[in-house]
Amino acid sequence: MFSKFLEGLTSKQRASIKAVTGNGARWIDQCIEEYLPNCARCVDSFHVVGWANEALDSLRKEAWRDAHQELKELKRTVKRKRGRSSLKDKDSITVHKAEIKASEIKHSAYALGKAPEHLTNKQETQLAEIAVSNKRLYRGYLLKEQLRLILHMDDTDEAKEELGKFFWRATHSRINEFKELGHKIRRHEEHILNTIRLKMSNARIESINNKIKLIIRRAFGFRNVDSMIDMIMLVCSNIKVPLPNRPIGEPAT
């Protein structure tokens, strides 16, 4: 679709395009190389943070599986006494702590994915507990935060230096998900720096895309594309729908 769009433009129109921002898809690179050779390629910060969150969530699921397996082994080996277990019993305390640990990891996705300034008190507590109980997962969280903060920088040279530090930490973290992320960031480093230098953002477009997905989901799909486009135009535009016996602009009661 992108190539079709570019083919429909005149050479003058294509020459006027100074930057293209999107995710790290190779087909975007190929289109830019073919049609816009002098254009700056940007990888949007939204997608870069998304890569980090995907790596972190994969690590969280792995940590939960390990904690859940540890809990199962404990329940299998600990001798259960008849009746309701007492929290004063040493074995019961061990099992109870393992249950809490597994539960904390399982329900920590939002706490790990959010920026620190947006955390609730409960989520701050969850993070503090993970920092003590699962240092590997917490290291992954710190790497995600390091990358997120780099993307908010204004100085390109400073951002490049910090990306180099992130690459070293990620590739020496002994966490496969973040090793792969480090190499992915290195491959797209030039395009990420272009985003920082030009202060490009796909935030508004991604917001509209999410709204469209929600419209389709709420409608359980559409029978034809025209109905879908009509609903998108109604929700995402500033169209005023006149109600019977009421002029446009009159507030509803």
CSV table of C-alpha atoms in Angstrom, one decimal, residues 12-229:
chain,number,residue,atom,x,y,z
A,12,LYS,CA,8.1,16.9,-7.1
A,13,GLN,CA,5.8,15.6,-4.4
A,14,ARG,CA,8.1,12.8,-3.5
A,15,ALA,CA,11.0,15.2,-3.4
A,16,SER,CA,9.1,17.4,-0.9
A,17,ILE,CA,8.9,14.5,1.7
A,18,LYS,CA,11.7,15.0,4.2
A,19,ALA,CA,11.0,12.2,6.7
A,20,VAL,CA,9.1,9.0,7.0
A,21,THR,CA,8.3,7.6,10.5
A,22,GLY,CA,7.0,4.1,11.3
A,23,ASN,CA,8.0,0.8,12.8
A,24,GLY,CA,11.1,-1.1,11.9
A,25,ALA,CA,9.6,-3.1,9.0
A,26,ARG,CA,12.0,-3.8,6.2
A,27,TRP,CA,9.4,-3.1,3.5
A,28,ILE,CA,9.3,0.5,4.7
A,29,ASP,CA,13.1,0.7,4.2
A,30,GLN,CA,12.8,-0.8,0.8
A,31,CYS,CA,10.1,1.7,-0.3
A,32,ILE,CA,12.2,4.6,1.0
A,33,GLU,CA,15.3,3.3,-0.8
A,34,GLU,CA,13.4,3.0,-4.1
A,35,TYR,CA,11.2,6.1,-4.0
A,36,LEU,CA,12.6,8.5,-1.4
A,37,PRO,CA,16.4,8.1,-1.4
A,38,ASN,CA,17.0,11.5,0.2
A,39,CYS,CA,14.4,11.1,2.9
A,40,ALA,CA,15.2,10.6,6.6
A,41,ARG,CA,14.0,7.3,7.9
A,42,CYS,CA,12.7,7.4,11.5
A,43,VAL,CA,11.7,4.5,13.8
A,44,ASP,CA,9.0,5.9,16.1
A,45,SER,CA,9.6,5.8,19.8
A,46,PHE,CA,6.1,4.2,20.4
A,47,HIS,CA,7.3,1.1,18.6
A,48,VAL,CA,10.8,1.1,20.2
A,49,VAL,CA,9.2,1.1,23.7
A,50,GLY,CA,6.8,-1.6,22.4
A,51,TRP,CA,9.8,-3.8,21.6
A,52,ALA,CA,11.2,-3.3,25.1
A,53,ASN,CA,7.8,-4.1,26.7
A,54,GLU,CA,7.5,-7.2,24.6
A,55,ALA,CA,10.9,-8.4,25.7
A,56,LEU,CA,10.0,-7.6,29.3
A,57,ASP,CA,6.7,-9.3,29.2
A,58,SER,CA,8.3,-12.4,27.7
A,59,LEU,CA,10.8,-12.4,30.6
A,60,ARG,CA,7.9,-11.9,33.1
A,61,LYS,CA,6.1,-15.0,31.7
A,62,GLU,CA,9.3,-17.0,31.9
A,63,ALA,CA,9.7,-15.9,35.6
A,64,TRP,CA,6.1,-16.8,36.4
A,65,ARG,CA,6.5,-20.3,34.9
A,66,ASP,CA,9.6,-20.8,37.0
A,67,ALA,CA,7.9,-19.6,40.1
A,68,HIS,CA,4.8,-21.7,39.4
A,69,GLN,CA,6.9,-24.8,38.8
A,70,GLU,CA,8.7,-24.1,42.1
A,71,LEU,CA,5.4,-23.8,43.9
A,72,LYS,CA,4.2,-27.1,42.4
A,73,GLU,CA,7.4,-28.9,43.5
A,74,LEU,CA,7.0,-27.5,47.0
A,75,LYS,CA,3.3,-28.6,47.3
A,76,ARG,CA,4.4,-32.1,46.1
A,77,THR,CA,7.2,-32.5,48.6
A,78,VAL,CA,5.8,-30.8,51.6
A,79,LYS,CA,3.9,-33.1,53.9
A,80,ARG,CA,0.4,-31.8,54.4
A,81,LYS,CA,-1.2,-32.3,57.8
A,82,ARG,CA,-4.8,-33.1,58.2
A,83,GLY,CA,-7.2,-30.2,58.5
A,84,ARG,CA,-6.6,-26.6,57.6
A,85,SER,CA,-2.9,-25.6,57.5
A,86,SER,CA,-1.6,-23.2,60.1
A,87,LEU,CA,0.6,-20.2,59.1
A,88,LYS,CA,2.7,-21.0,62.1
A,89,ASP,CA,3.8,-24.2,60.5
A,90,LYS,CA,7.2,-23.8,58.8
A,91,ASP,CA,6.2,-25.8,55.7
A,92,SER,CA,3.0,-23.9,55.3
A,93,ILE,CA,4.8,-20.6,55.6
A,94,THR,CA,7.2,-21.7,52.8
A,95,VAL,CA,4.4,-22.7,50.5
A,96,HIS,CA,2.5,-19.5,51.3
A,97,LYS,CA,5.5,-17.4,50.4
A,98,ALA,CA,5.9,-19.3,47.1
A,99,GLU,CA,2.2,-18.7,46.3
A,100,ILE,CA,2.6,-15.0,46.9
A,101,LYS,CA,5.7,-14.8,44.8
A,102,ALA,CA,4.1,-16.5,41.8
A,103,SER,CA,1.0,-14.4,42.1
A,104,GLU,CA,3.0,-11.1,42.3
A,105,ILE,CA,4.8,-12.0,39.1
A,106,LYS,CA,1.7,-13.1,37.3
A,107,HIS,CA,-0.2,-9.9,38.0
A,108,SER,CA,2.8,-7.5,37.5
A,109,ALA,CA,2.4,-6.8,33.8
A,110,TYR,CA,0.9,-3.3,34.3
A,111,ALA,CA,3.4,-2.3,37.0
A,112,LEU,CA,6.4,-3.4,34.8
A,113,GLY,CA,5.0,-1.8,31.6
A,114,LYS,CA,4.1,1.6,33.0
A,115,ALA,CA,6.4,4.6,33.4
A,116,PRO,CA,7.3,5.1,37.1
A,117,GLU,CA,5.5,8.5,37.3
A,118,HIS,CA,2.2,6.8,36.4
A,119,LEU,CA,2.3,3.9,38.9
A,120,THR,CA,-0.3,3.5,41.6
A,121,ASN,CA,0.7,2.9,45.2
A,122,LYS,CA,-0.1,-0.8,44.7
A,123,GLN,CA,2.0,-1.0,41.6
A,124,GLU,CA,4.9,0.7,43.3
A,125,THR,CA,4.7,-1.9,46.0
A,126,GLN,CA,4.7,-4.7,43.4
A,127,LEU,CA,7.8,-3.3,41.8
A,128,ALA,CA,9.6,-3.0,45.2
A,129,GLU,CA,8.8,-6.7,45.9
A,130,ILE,CA,10.0,-7.9,42.5
A,131,ALA,CA,13.2,-5.9,43.0
A,132,VAL,CA,13.8,-8.1,46.1
A,133,SER,CA,12.3,-11.5,45.0
A,134,ASN,CA,13.3,-11.6,41.3
A,135,LYS,CA,16.4,-9.6,40.5
A,136,ARG,CA,16.6,-10.9,36.9
A,137,LEU,CA,13.1,-9.6,36.1
A,138,TYR,CA,13.9,-6.3,37.8
A,139,ARG,CA,17.1,-5.9,35.7
A,140,GLY,CA,14.9,-6.3,32.6
A,141,TYR,CA,12.6,-3.6,33.9
A,142,LEU,CA,15.6,-1.2,34.5
A,143,LEU,CA,16.8,-1.9,30.9
A,144,LYS,CA,13.3,-1.0,29.6
A,145,GLU,CA,13.3,2.2,31.6
A,146,GLN,CA,16.8,3.1,30.4
A,147,LEU,CA,15.8,2.8,26.8
A,148,ARG,CA,12.5,4.8,27.4
A,149,LEU,CA,14.4,7.7,29.0
A,150,ILE,CA,16.9,7.8,26.1
A,151,LEU,CA,14.0,8.3,23.7
A,152,HIS,CA,13.0,11.5,25.6
A,153,MET,CA,16.4,13.1,25.1
A,154,ASP,CA,16.9,16.2,23.0
A,155,ASP,CA,20.6,16.0,22.3
A,156,THR,CA,21.4,13.4,19.5
A,157,ASP,CA,25.0,13.0,20.5
A,158,GLU,CA,24.1,12.3,24.1
A,159,ALA,CA,21.4,9.9,23.0
A,160,LYS,CA,23.9,8.0,20.7
A,161,GLU,CA,26.3,7.6,23.7
A,162,GLU,CA,23.5,6.4,25.9
A,163,LEU,CA,22.3,3.9,23.2
A,164,GLY,CA,25.9,2.5,23.2
A,165,LYS,CA,25.7,2.0,27.0
A,166,PHE,CA,22.3,0.4,26.7
A,167,PHE,CA,23.6,-2.0,24.0
A,168,TRP,CA,26.5,-3.1,26.3
A,169,ARG,CA,24.2,-3.6,29.3
A,170,ALA,CA,21.6,-5.5,27.3
A,171,THR,CA,24.1,-7.8,25.6
A,172,HIS,CA,25.8,-8.5,28.9
A,173,SER,CA,22.6,-8.9,30.9
A,174,ARG,CA,22.5,-12.8,30.5
A,175,ILE,CA,18.8,-12.3,29.5
A,176,ASN,CA,18.2,-13.6,26.0
A,177,GLU,CA,15.2,-11.4,25.4
A,178,PHE,CA,17.2,-8.3,26.0
A,179,LYS,CA,20.3,-9.5,24.2
A,180,GLU,CA,18.1,-9.8,21.1
A,181,LEU,CA,16.6,-6.4,21.8
A,182,GLY,CA,20.0,-4.8,22.1
A,183,HIS,CA,21.0,-6.1,18.7
A,184,LYS,CA,17.7,-4.9,17.2
A,185,ILE,CA,18.2,-1.4,18.7
A,186,ARG,CA,21.8,-1.4,17.2
A,187,ARG,CA,20.4,-2.3,13.7
A,188,HIS,CA,17.9,0.6,13.9
A,189,GLU,CA,20.2,3.0,15.8
A,190,GLU,CA,20.5,5.5,12.9
A,191,HIS,CA,16.7,5.6,12.4
A,192,ILE,CA,16.1,6.0,16.2
A,193,LEU,CA,18.5,8.9,16.3
A,194,ASN,CA,16.7,10.5,13.3
A,195,THR,CA,13.5,10.3,15.4
A,196,ILE,CA,15.2,12.1,18.3
A,197,ARG,CA,16.9,14.7,16.1
A,198,LEU,CA,13.7,15.6,14.1
A,199,LYS,CA,11.4,15.1,17.2
A,200,MET,CA,9.0,12.9,15.1
A,201,SER,CA,6.1,11.1,16.8
A,202,ASN,CA,3.4,8.7,15.6
A,203,ALA,CA,1.5,9.1,18.8
A,204,ARG,CA,-1.6,10.7,17.2
A,205,ILE,CA,-1.7,8.2,14.3
A,206,GLU,CA,-1.3,5.3,16.8
A,207,SER,CA,-4.1,6.7,18.9
A,208,ILE,CA,-6.5,6.8,15.8
A,209,ASN,CA,-5.4,3.2,14.9
A,210,ASN,CA,-6.3,2.0,18.4
A,211,LYS,CA,-9.6,3.8,18.2
A,212,ILE,CA,-10.4,2.1,14.8
A,213,LYS,CA,-9.5,-1.3,16.3
A,214,LEU,CA,-11.8,-0.6,19.2
A,215,ILE,CA,-14.7,0.4,16.8
A,216,ILE,CA,-14.3,-2.8,14.8
A,217,ARG,CA,-14.2,-4.9,18.0
A,218,ARG,CA,-17.2,-3.2,19.5
A,219,ALA,CA,-19.2,-3.8,16.4
A,220,PHE,CA,-18.0,-7.5,16.2
A,221,GLY,CA,-16.9,-6.7,12.7
A,222,PHE,CA,-18.7,-5.1,9.7
A,223,ARG,CA,-20.5,-6.8,6.8
A,224,ASN,CA,-18.8,-4.4,4.3
A,225,VAL,CA,-16.0,-1.9,4.2
A,226,ASP,CA,-18.3,1.0,3.5
A,227,SER,CA,-20.1,0.5,6.9
A,228,MET,CA,-16.8,0.4,8.6
A,229,ILE,CA,-15.6,3.6,7.0
